[in-house]
Amino acid sequence: NKIIYQNYFSKLKFVSYSQSSRSDGISTENERRAKGIVKESEGPFRSLGIKQVAEKVGGVRLRQHVNPLRRELQVISPPPVWEEVFEDATQPLHVDVGCGHGRFCLLKATREPEVNFLGLDIRSKLTERGNKWSDEIGVAPNVHFLFTNATVSLLSILQTYPGQVFCITIQFPDPHFKSRHHKRRVVQPQLVDAAAAVLQVGGQVFLQSDVKEVAEAMRDAFERNADGRFCVCPQLHTFDPDFKPELPEKGKKDQFVSEWAAWGWLESNPMSVPTEREVLVRNEGKPVYRVMLRKCLKDF
């Protein structure tokens, strides 16, 4: 029997099934749910009309968890030739870090042709297929997918962009639950510095996860390392003056008490388009923890 996670954030609940993956490379229903895959006939992605999303891409089985600390993934990626990947490289740029299958970017691109969308992912097969899909559905002029480790290459990729970078989204990233694996998480001080450097003043960083601890860790990483360059977006969040933060536990080192926590979580997604993981979580009636940050007027 093959063992898989019943859902990607539950470490203890396993489900076994006797049949292996289908020979045509299409996942079983349990596998889809475990991998956060939404059928092309489900939800908002139906309008894209793209091919089946299978667990195999180009005949190669995808790894759902990639170690970003591998030596080859620590090499800084050069920027693309922007005039070759976008029809108008001066349009505002929305960057989706960890874009996965890419249907968030593709659907946004169909609805917002006046914006360029750049999807970054650490799995090359996904970015290659995303670019193929963008050609098939006719949005290649304003959407592009790039294979890279965004944690180390966000600055090098975006600092040459001819237009303004107005939004960065990091949605449902790999949680890397074990404490010794937290260094593998995408939001590290290096990425916070890069986001602050490339975003226009007033630009947004949208973070969301269905794992509260992961959402808190992302928010706290920006708060701890922003040096006044970011704040919680007051137009979307409501400050709770009576909020009482949890006190640090005695004996534990490097504990952080967030002041931003008093702004709470967003109940709805301001992006107007969900990710595949969000569709699945919403259908199961489970919570999503969201925060919108804004680059402050203080520019470094």
PDB file of N, CA and C in Angstrom, residues 85 205 207 300:
ATOM      1  N   VAL A  85       9.480  38.520 -22.552  1.00  0.00           N
ATOM      2  CA  VAL A  85       8.472  37.718 -21.839  1.00  0.00           C
ATOM      3  C   VAL A  85       7.146  38.453 -21.673  1.00  0.00           C
ATOM      4  N   VAL A 205       1.976  43.356  -0.067  1.00  0.00           N
ATOM      5  CA  VAL A 205       2.410  41.972   0.107  1.00  0.00           C
ATOM      6  C   VAL A 205       1.235  41.226   0.740  1.00  0.00           C
ATOM      7  N   LEU A 207      -0.218  37.709   2.182  1.00  0.00           N
ATOM      8  CA  LEU A 207       0.200  36.430   2.736  1.00  0.00           C
ATOM      9  C   LEU A 207      -1.034  35.651   3.176  1.00  0.00           C
ATOM     10  N   PHE A 300      13.709  53.030   1.770  1.00  0.00           N
ATOM     11  CA  PHE A 300      15.137  52.862   2.060  1.00  0.00           C
ATOM     12  C   PHE A 300      15.876  52.573   0.757  1.00  0.00           C
TER      13      PHE A 300
END
